[in-house]
Short mmCIF file of C-alpha atoms in Angstrom, two decimals:
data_model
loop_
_atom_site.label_atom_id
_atom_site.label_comp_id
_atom_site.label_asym_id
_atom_site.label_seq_id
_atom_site.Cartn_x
_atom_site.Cartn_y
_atom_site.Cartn_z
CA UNK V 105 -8.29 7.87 22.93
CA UNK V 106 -10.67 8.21 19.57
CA UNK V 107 -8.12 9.22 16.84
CA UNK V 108 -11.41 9.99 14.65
CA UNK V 109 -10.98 13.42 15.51
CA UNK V 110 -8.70 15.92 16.59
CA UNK V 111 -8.89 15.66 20.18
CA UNK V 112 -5.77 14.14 21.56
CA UNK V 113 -3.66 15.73 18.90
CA UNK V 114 -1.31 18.09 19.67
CA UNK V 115 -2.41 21.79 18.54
CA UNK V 116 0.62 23.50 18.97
CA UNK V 117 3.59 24.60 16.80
CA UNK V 118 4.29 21.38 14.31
CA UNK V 119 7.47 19.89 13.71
CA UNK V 120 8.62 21.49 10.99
CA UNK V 121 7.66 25.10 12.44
CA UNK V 122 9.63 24.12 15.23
CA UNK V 123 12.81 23.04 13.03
CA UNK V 124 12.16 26.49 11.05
CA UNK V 125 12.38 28.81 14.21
CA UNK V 126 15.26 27.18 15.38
CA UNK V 127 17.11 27.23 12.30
CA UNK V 128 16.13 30.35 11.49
CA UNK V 129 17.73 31.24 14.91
CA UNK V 130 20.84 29.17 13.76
CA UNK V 131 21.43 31.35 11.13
CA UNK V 132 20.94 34.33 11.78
CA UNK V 133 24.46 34.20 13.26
CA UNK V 134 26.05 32.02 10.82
CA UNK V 135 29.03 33.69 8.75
CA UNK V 136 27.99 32.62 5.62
CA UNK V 137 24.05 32.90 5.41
CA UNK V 138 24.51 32.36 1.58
CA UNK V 139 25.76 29.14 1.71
CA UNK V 140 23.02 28.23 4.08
CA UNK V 141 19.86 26.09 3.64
CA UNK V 142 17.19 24.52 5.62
CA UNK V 143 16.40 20.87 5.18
CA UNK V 144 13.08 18.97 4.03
CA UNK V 145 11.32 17.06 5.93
CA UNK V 146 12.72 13.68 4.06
CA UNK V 147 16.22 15.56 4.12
CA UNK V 148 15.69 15.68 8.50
CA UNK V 149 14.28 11.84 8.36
CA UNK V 150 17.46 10.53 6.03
CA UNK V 151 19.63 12.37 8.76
CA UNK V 152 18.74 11.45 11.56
CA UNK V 153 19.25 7.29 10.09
CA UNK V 154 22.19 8.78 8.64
CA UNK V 155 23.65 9.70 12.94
CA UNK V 156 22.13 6.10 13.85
CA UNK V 157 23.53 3.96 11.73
CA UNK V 158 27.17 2.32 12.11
CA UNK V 159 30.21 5.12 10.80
CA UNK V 160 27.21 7.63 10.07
CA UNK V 161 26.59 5.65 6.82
CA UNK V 162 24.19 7.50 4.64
CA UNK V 163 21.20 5.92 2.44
CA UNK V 164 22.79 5.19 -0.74
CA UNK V 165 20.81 5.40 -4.28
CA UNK V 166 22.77 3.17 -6.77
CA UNK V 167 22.32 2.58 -10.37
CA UNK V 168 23.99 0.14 -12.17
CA UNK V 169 24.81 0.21 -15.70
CA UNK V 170 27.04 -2.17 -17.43
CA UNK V 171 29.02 -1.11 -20.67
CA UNK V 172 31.53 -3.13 -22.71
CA UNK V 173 34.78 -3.23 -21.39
CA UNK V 174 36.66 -0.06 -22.54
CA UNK V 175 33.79 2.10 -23.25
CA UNK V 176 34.03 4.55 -20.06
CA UNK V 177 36.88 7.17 -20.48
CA UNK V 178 37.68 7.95 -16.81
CA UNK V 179 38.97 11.43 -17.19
CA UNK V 180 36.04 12.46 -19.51
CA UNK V 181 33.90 10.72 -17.08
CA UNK V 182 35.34 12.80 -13.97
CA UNK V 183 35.32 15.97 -16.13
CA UNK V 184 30.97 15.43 -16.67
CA UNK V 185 30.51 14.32 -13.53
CA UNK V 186 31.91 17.72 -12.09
CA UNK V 187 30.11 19.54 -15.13
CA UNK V 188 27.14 18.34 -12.78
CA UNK V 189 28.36 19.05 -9.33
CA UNK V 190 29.06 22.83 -10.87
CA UNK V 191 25.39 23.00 -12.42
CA UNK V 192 23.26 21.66 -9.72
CA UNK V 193 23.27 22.92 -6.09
CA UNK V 194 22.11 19.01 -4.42
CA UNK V 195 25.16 18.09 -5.71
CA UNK V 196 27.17 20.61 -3.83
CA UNK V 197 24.65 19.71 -0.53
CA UNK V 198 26.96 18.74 2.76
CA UNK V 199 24.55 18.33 6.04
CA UNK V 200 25.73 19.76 9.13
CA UNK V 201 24.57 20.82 12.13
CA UNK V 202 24.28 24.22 13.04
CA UNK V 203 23.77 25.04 17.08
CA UNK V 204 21.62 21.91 17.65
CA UNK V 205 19.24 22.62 14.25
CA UNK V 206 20.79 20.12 10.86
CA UNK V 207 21.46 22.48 7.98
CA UNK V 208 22.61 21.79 4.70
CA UNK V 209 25.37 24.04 3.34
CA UNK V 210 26.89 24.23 -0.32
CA UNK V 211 30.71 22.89 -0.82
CA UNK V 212 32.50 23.25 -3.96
CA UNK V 213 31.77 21.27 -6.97
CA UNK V 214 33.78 17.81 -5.81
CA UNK V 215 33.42 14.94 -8.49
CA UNK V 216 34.86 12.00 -7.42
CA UNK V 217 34.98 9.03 -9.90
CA UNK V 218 37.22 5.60 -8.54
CA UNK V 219 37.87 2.29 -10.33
CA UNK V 220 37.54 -0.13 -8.37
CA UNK V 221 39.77 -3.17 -8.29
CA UNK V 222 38.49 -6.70 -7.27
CA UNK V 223 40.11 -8.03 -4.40
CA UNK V 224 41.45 -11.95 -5.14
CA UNK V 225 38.55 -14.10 -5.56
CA UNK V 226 35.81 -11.18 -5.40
CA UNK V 227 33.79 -10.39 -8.18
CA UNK V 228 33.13 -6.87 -9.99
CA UNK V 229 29.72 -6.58 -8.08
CA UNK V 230 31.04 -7.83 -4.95
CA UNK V 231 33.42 -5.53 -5.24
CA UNK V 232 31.02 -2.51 -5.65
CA UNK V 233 28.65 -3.87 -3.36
CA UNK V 234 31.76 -3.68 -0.44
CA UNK V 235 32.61 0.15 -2.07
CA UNK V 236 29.32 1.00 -1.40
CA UNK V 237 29.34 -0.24 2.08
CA UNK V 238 32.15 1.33 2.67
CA UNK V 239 31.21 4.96 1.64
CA UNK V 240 32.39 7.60 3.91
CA UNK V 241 30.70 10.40 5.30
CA UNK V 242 32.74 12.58 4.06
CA UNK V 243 32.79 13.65 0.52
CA UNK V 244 30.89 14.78 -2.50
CA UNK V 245 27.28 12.95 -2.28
CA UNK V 246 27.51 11.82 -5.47
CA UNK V 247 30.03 9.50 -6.42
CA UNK V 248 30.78 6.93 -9.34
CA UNK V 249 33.16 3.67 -9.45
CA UNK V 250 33.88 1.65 -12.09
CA UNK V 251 34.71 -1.81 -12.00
CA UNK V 252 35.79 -4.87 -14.98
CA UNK V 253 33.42 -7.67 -14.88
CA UNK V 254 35.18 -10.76 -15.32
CA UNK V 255 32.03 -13.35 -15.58
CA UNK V 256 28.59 -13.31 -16.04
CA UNK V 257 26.85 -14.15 -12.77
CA UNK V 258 28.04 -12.41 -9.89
CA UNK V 259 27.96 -15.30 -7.28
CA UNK V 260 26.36 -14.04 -4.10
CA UNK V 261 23.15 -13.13 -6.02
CA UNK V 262 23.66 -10.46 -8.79
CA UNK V 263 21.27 -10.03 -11.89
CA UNK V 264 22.92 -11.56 -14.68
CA UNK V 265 25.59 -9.10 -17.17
CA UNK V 266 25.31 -8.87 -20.61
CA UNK V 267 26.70 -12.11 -22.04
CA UNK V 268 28.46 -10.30 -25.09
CA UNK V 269 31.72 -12.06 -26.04
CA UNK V 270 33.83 -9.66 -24.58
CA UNK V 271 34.35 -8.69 -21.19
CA UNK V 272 32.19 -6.09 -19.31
CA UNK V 273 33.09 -2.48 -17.27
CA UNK V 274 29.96 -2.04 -14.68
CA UNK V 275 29.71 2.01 -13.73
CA UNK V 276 27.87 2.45 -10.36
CA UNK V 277 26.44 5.75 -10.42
CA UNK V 278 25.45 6.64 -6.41
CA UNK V 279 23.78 9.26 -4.61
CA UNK V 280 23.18 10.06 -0.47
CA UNK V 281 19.49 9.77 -0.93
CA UNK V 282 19.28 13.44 0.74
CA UNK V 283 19.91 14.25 -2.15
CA UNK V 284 17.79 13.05 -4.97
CA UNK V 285 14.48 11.34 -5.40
CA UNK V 286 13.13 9.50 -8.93
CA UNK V 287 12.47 12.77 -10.61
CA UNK V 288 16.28 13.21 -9.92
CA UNK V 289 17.49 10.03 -11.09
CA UNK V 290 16.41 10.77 -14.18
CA UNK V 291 17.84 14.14 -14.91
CA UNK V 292 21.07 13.17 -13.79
CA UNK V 293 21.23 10.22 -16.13
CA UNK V 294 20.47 12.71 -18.65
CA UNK V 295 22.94 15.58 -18.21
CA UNK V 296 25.43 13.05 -16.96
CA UNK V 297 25.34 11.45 -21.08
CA UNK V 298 25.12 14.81 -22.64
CA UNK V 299 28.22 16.67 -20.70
CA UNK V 300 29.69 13.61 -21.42
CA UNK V 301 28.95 13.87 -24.73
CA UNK V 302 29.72 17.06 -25.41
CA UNK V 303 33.07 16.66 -23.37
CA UNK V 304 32.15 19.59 -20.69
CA UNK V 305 33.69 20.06 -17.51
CA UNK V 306 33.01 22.33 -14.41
CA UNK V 307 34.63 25.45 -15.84
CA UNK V 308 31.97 25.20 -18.40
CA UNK V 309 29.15 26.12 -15.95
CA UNK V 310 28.62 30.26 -16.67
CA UNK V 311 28.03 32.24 -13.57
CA UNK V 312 25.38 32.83 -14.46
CA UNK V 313 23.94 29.82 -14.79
CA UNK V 314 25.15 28.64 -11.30
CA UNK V 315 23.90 31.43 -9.75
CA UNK V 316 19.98 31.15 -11.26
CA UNK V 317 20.58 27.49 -10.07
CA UNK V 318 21.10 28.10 -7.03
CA UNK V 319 18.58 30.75 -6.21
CA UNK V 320 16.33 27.70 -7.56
CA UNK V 321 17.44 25.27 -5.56
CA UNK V 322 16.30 27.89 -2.40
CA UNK V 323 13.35 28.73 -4.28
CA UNK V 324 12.43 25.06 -4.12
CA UNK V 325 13.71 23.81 -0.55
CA UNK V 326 11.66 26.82 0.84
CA UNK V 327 8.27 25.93 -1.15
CA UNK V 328 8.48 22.59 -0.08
CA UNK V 329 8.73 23.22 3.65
CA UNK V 330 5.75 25.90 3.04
CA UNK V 331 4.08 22.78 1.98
CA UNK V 332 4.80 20.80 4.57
CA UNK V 333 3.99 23.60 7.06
CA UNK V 334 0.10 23.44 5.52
CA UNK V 335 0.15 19.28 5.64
CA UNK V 336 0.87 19.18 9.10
CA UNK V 337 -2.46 21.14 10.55
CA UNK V 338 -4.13 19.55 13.57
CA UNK V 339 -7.20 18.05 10.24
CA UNK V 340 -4.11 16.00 8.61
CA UNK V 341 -2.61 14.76 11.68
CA UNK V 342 -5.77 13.67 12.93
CA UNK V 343 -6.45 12.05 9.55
CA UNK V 344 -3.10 9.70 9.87
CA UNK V 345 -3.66 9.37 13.63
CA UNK V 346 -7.17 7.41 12.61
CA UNK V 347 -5.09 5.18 9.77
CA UNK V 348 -2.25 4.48 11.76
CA UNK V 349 -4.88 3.37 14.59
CA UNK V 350 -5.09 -0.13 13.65
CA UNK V 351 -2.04 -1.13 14.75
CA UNK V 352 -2.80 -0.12 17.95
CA UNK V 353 -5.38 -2.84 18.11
CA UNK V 354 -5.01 -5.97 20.04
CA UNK V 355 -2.46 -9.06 18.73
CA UNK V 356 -3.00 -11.55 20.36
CA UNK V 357 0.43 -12.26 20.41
CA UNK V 358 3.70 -10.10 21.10
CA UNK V 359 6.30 -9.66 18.06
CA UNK V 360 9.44 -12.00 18.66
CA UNK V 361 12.42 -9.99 19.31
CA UNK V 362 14.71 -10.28 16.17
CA UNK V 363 18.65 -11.23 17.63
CA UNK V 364 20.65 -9.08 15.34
CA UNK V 365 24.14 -10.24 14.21
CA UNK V 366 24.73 -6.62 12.52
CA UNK V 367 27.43 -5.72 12.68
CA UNK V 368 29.76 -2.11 11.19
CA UNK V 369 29.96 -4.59 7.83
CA UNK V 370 26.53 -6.12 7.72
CA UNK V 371 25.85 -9.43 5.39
CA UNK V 372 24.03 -9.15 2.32
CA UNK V 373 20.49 -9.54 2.47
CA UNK V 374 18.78 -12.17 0.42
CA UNK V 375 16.96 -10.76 -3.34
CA UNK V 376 14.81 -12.22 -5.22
CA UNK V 377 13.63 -10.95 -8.87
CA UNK V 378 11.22 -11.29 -11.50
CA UNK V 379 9.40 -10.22 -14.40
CA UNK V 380 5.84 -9.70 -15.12
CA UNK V 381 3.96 -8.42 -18.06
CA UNK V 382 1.69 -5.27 -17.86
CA UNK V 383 -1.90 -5.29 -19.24
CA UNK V 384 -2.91 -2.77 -21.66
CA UNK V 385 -4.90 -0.53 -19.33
CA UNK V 386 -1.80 -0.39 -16.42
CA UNK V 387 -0.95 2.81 -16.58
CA UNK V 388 1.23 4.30 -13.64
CA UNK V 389 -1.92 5.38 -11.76
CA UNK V 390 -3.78 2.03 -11.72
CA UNK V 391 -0.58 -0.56 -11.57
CA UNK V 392 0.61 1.01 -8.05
CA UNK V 393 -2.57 0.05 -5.68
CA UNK V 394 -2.20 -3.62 -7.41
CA UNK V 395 1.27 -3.37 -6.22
CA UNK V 396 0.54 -1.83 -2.98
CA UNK V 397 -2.14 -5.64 -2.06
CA UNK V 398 0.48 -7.76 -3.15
CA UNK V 399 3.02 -6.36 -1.35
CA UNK V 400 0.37 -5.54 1.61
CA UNK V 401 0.28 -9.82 1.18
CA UNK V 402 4.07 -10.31 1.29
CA UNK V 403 4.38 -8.32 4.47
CA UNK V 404 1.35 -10.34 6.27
CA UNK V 405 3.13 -13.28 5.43
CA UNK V 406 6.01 -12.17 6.75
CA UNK V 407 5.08 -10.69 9.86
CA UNK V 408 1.88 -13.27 10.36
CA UNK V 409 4.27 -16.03 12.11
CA UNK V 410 6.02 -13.78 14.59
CA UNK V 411 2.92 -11.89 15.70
CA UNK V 412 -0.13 -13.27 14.47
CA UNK V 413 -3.17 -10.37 13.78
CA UNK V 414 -1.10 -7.25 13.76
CA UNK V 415 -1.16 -4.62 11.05
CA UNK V 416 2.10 -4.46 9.42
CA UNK V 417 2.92 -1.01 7.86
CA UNK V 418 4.16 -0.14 5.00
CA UNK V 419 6.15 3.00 3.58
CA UNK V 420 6.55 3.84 -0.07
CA UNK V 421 8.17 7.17 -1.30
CA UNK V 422 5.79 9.84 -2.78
CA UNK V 423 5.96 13.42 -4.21
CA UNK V 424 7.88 15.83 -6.19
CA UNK V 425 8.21 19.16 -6.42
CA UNK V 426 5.41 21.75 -5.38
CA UNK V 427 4.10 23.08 -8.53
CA UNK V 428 5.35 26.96 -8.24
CA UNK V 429 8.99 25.34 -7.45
CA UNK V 430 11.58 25.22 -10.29
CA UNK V 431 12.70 22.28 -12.12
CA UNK V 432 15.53 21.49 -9.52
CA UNK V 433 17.33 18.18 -8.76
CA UNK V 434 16.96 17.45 -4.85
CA UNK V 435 15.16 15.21 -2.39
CA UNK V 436 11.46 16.80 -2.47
CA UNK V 437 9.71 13.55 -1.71
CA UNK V 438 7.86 12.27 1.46
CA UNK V 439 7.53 8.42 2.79
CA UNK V 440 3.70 7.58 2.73
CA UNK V 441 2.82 5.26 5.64
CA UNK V 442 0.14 2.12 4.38
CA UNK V 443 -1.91 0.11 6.97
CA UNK V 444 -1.90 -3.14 5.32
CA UNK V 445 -5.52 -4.46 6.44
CA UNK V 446 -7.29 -6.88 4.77
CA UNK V 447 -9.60 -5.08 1.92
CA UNK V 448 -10.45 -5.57 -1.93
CA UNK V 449 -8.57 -3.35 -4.41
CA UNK V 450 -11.36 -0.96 -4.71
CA UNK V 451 -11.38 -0.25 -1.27
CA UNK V 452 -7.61 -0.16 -1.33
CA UNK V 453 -7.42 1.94 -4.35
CA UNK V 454 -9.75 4.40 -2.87
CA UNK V 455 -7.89 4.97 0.66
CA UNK V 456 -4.92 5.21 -1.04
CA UNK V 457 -6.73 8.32 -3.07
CA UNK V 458 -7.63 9.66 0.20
CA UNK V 459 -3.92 8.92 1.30
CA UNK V 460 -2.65 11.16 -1.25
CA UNK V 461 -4.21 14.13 -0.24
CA UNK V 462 -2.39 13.99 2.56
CA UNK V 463 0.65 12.98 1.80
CA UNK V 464 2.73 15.86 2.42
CA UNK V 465 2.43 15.20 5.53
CA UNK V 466 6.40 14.69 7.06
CA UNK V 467 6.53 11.13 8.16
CA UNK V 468 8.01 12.38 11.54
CA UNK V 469 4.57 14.63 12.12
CA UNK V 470 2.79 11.53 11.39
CA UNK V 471 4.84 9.36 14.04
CA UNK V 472 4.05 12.06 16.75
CA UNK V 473 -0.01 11.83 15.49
CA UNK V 474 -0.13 8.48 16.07
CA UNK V 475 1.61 9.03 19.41
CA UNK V 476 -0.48 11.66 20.60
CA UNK V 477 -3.27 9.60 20.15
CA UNK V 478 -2.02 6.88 22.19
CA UNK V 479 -1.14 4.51 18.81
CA UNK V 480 1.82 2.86 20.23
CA UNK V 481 3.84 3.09 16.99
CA UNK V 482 7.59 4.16 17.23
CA UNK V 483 7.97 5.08 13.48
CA UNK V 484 9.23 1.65 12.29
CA UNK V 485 8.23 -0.04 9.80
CA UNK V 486 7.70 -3.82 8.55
CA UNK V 487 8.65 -2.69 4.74
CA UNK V 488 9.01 -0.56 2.03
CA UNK V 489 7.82 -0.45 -1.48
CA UNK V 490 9.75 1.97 -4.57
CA UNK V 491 8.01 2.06 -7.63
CA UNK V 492 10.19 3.30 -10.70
CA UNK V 493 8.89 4.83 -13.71
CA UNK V 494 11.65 3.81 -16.38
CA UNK V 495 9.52 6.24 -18.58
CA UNK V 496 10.86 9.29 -16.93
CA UNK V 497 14.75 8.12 -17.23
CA UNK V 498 16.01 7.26 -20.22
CA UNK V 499 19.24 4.63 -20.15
CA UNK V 500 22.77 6.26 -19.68
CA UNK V 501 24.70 6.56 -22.79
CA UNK V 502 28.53 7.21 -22.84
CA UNK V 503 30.05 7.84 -25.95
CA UNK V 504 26.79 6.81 -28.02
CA UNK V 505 26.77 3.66 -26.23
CA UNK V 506 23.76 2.84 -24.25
CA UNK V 507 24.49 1.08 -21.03
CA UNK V 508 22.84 -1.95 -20.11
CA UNK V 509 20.92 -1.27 -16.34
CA UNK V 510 21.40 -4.32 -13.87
CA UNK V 511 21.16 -4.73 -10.33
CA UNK V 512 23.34 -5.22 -7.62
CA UNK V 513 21.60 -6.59 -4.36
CA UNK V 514 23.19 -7.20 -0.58
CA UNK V 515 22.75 -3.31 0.03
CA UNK V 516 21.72 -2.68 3.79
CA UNK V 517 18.01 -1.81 4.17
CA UNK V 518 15.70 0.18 5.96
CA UNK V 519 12.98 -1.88 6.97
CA UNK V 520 13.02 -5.88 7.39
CA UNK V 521 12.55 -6.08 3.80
CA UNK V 522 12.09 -3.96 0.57
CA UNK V 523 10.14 -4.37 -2.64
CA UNK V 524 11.58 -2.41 -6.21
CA UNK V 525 8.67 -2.24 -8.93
CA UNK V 526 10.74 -1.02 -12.24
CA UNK V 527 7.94 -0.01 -15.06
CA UNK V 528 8.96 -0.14 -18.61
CA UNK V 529 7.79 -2.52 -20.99
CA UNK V 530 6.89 -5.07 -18.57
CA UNK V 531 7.42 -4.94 -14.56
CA UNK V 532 10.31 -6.36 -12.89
CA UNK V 533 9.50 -7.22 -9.47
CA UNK V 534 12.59 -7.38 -7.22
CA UNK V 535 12.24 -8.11 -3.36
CA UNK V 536 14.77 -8.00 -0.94
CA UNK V 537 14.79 -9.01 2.54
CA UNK V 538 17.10 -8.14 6.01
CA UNK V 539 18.36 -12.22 6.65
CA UNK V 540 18.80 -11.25 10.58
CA UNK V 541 15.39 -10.92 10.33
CA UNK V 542 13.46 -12.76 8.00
CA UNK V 543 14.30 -16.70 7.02
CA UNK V 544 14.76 -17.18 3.98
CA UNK V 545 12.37 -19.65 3.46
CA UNK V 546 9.62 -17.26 4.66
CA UNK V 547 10.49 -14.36 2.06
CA UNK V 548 10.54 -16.82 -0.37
CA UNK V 549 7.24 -17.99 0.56
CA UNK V 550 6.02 -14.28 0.97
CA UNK V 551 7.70 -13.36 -2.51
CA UNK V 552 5.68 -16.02 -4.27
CA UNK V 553 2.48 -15.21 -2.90
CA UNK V 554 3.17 -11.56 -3.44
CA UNK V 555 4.04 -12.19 -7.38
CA UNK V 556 1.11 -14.72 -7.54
CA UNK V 557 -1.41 -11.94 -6.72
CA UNK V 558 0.32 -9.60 -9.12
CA UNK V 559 0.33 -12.10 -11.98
CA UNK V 560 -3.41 -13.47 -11.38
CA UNK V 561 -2.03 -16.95 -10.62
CA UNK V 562 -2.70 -19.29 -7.88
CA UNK V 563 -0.06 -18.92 -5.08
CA UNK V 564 2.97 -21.17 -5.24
CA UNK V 565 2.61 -21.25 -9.06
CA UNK V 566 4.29 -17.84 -9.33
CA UNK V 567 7.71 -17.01 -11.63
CA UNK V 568 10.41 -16.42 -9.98
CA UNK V 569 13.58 -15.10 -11.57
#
């Protein structure tokens, strides 16, 4: 079937106005229609990993700051964080399911803040990386814990603490990605420091206040699935069906089938880091179709062994709120699919142009585009690329002390491995990689040719960090 044009794609109702008439069905009987939202079309992808994955674990969105030891007041800290919960309706989000359709309902302002002790021999980030692991599905969906660092190096592959001459406190600020996206992260950080600051709880949230806040919040889920609604005419699905299409073509070999060992408490996954310097004219715009061929490279590399000629494909998060919407914290985002193909970056950068004009697309309209035109493509993919703008979110301060950000890898992923671009003042390059299925000594061969193209060096001659 030619997925150059529209024949072959379904013409019917689309996804989402199929999810819209049954919800709106859904509710029309609920008790409490107030308290009652629709979800996004990232909102109805992060749920439905959310019911496959072992205990109904939910994405998690950590950030990691580390303080010196004594700095975080717990109580004051509790006290902010449910300043937060009280002033923005995402943080009040629970999903449920309402007669077959998932909803998303608003719970009272929770805040739940937890230090976390070290069992014997385990280190401060071990220790958050196994509270993490462990988060349940019920509760607030944003949570912080707070653990003492006792040494510098975590040993199972942290980034390195601040080597001060005093002991360290490491605050692990974490949100259910159904509930935030970057343009999130950055607010929170934000109001998080100045309630803090200003020692406000959530009885300090008018009525007012909470109730404009929440109108926006509707004002903004409903905009966004209006926008959806538009992206997903039979012109955009037709446009995916025809980039997706290459991976349809012939292999000449099958993929080996990956043996997982996964189990409810999976192992960490292997992480490598670096950093690279940006050139004066990297801006934002031209720095993320760079990033997009290198890591286009690492996942060639990575896939080229186990089936040699296929298109891997890529996802990268993309979006923000439609422009009528209010300035609301909440996932409003969309995972762009990438065909990695062999091309030169102006080719690249100009597809990926064309790429954003659709991307509003929901990622599960484009899965049943590339169906419908006989692209045998279940929706998975070989990676994932996040690209940060440390611009747009300022460090967290507590108390007039600025927090030192640092990573803590071993997190479950998504795809078979997972590449973090932070810009600042330079890029820091962090890859990270699913070790029941990729060898290590392949993603570190695929992370120095991916660096090596993104430095402008010859491969193998690449920093690593």
């Amino acid at each position: 079937m030619d997925p150059s044009t529209t024949a072959g794609i379904r013409t019917g109702a689309s996804i989402t106005e199929q999810y819209l008439a049954r919800y709106e069905k859904a509710a029309a009987g609920a008790g409490d229609p107030a308290g009652l939202l629709p979800v996004t079309g990232a909102q109805r992808r992060f749920l439905l990993a959310r019911r496959l994955a072992p205990g109904g674990r939910p994405d998690i969105v950590p950030l990691f700051f580390a303080f010196p030891r004594g700095t975080v007041d717990v109580e004051r800290l509790c006290a902010a964080a449910g300043h937060l919960a009280a002033v923005h309706p995402a943080l009040r989000m629970r999903p449920d399911v309402l007669r077959g359709a998932p909803v998303q309902r608003f719970g009272a302002p929770v805040a739940q803040v937890e230090r976390v002790v070290p069992r014997s021999g385990e280190s401060a980030t071990a220790a958050l990386r196994r509270t993490l692991l462990e988060w349940s599905a019920e509760g607030p969906p944003f949570r912080l814990f707070l653990a003492d660092a006792h040494s510098s190096l975590d040993p199972q592959g942290g980034a390195p603490l601040p080597s001060a001459a005093g002991a360290v406190e490491i605050l692990a600020l974490a949100l259910d990605h159904a509930v935030c996206d970057e343009q999130s992260l950055g607010r929170i950080s934000a109001d998080l420091a100045d309630a803090y600051e200003r020692r406000l709880g959530p009885d300090d949230v008018p009525p007012h206040r909470a109730a404009e806040e929440a109108a926006g919040y509707r004002e903004a889920v409903h905009l966004q699935l209006d926008v959806e609604k538009r992206a997903s005419q039979p012109e955009s699905l037709a446009y995916w069906a025809r980039r997706i299409a290459p991976a349809s073509a012939p292999t000449g070999g099958a993929p080996t089938p990956v043996t997982s060992t996964r189990t409810q408490q999976p192992r960490p996954t292997g992480a490598l880091q670096t950093r690279l310097p940006i050139r004066a004219d990297d801006g934002r715009a031209t720095a993320f179709p760079v990033l997009l061929g290198a890591c286009g490279s690492a996942a060639r590399a990575l896939t080229e062994a186990d089936a040699p000629g296929r298109t891997p494909l890529l996802g990268y998060p993309w979006g923000g709120r439609p422009a009528a919407a209010p300035d609301v914290l909440g996932c409003f985002l969309n995972t762009v699919v990438h065909p990695v193909t062999a091309r030169g970056l102006d080719d690249l950068t100009t597809t990926w142009w064309d790429d954003l004009d659709h991307a509003d697309t929901p990622f599960d309209e484009v899965v049943r585009a590339a169906r419908s035109a006989a692209v045998p493509w279940t929706g998975r993919l070989d990676g994932l690329l996040t690209f940060e703008d440390l611009h747009r979110r300022p460090p967290l301060r507590l108390g007039g002390v600025a927090g030192r950000e640092v990573h803590i890898d071993g997190r479950p992923l998504q795809a078979p491995f997972a590449v973090s671009v932070s810009y600042g003042t330079d890029l820091l390059v962090r890859m990270a990689w699913d070790r029941d299925a990729v060898p290590d000594g392949r993603a570190h061969d695929a992370f120095a040719r991916m660096t090596a193209e993104l430095a402008g060096e010859p491969a193998g001659h690449a920093p690593v960090g």
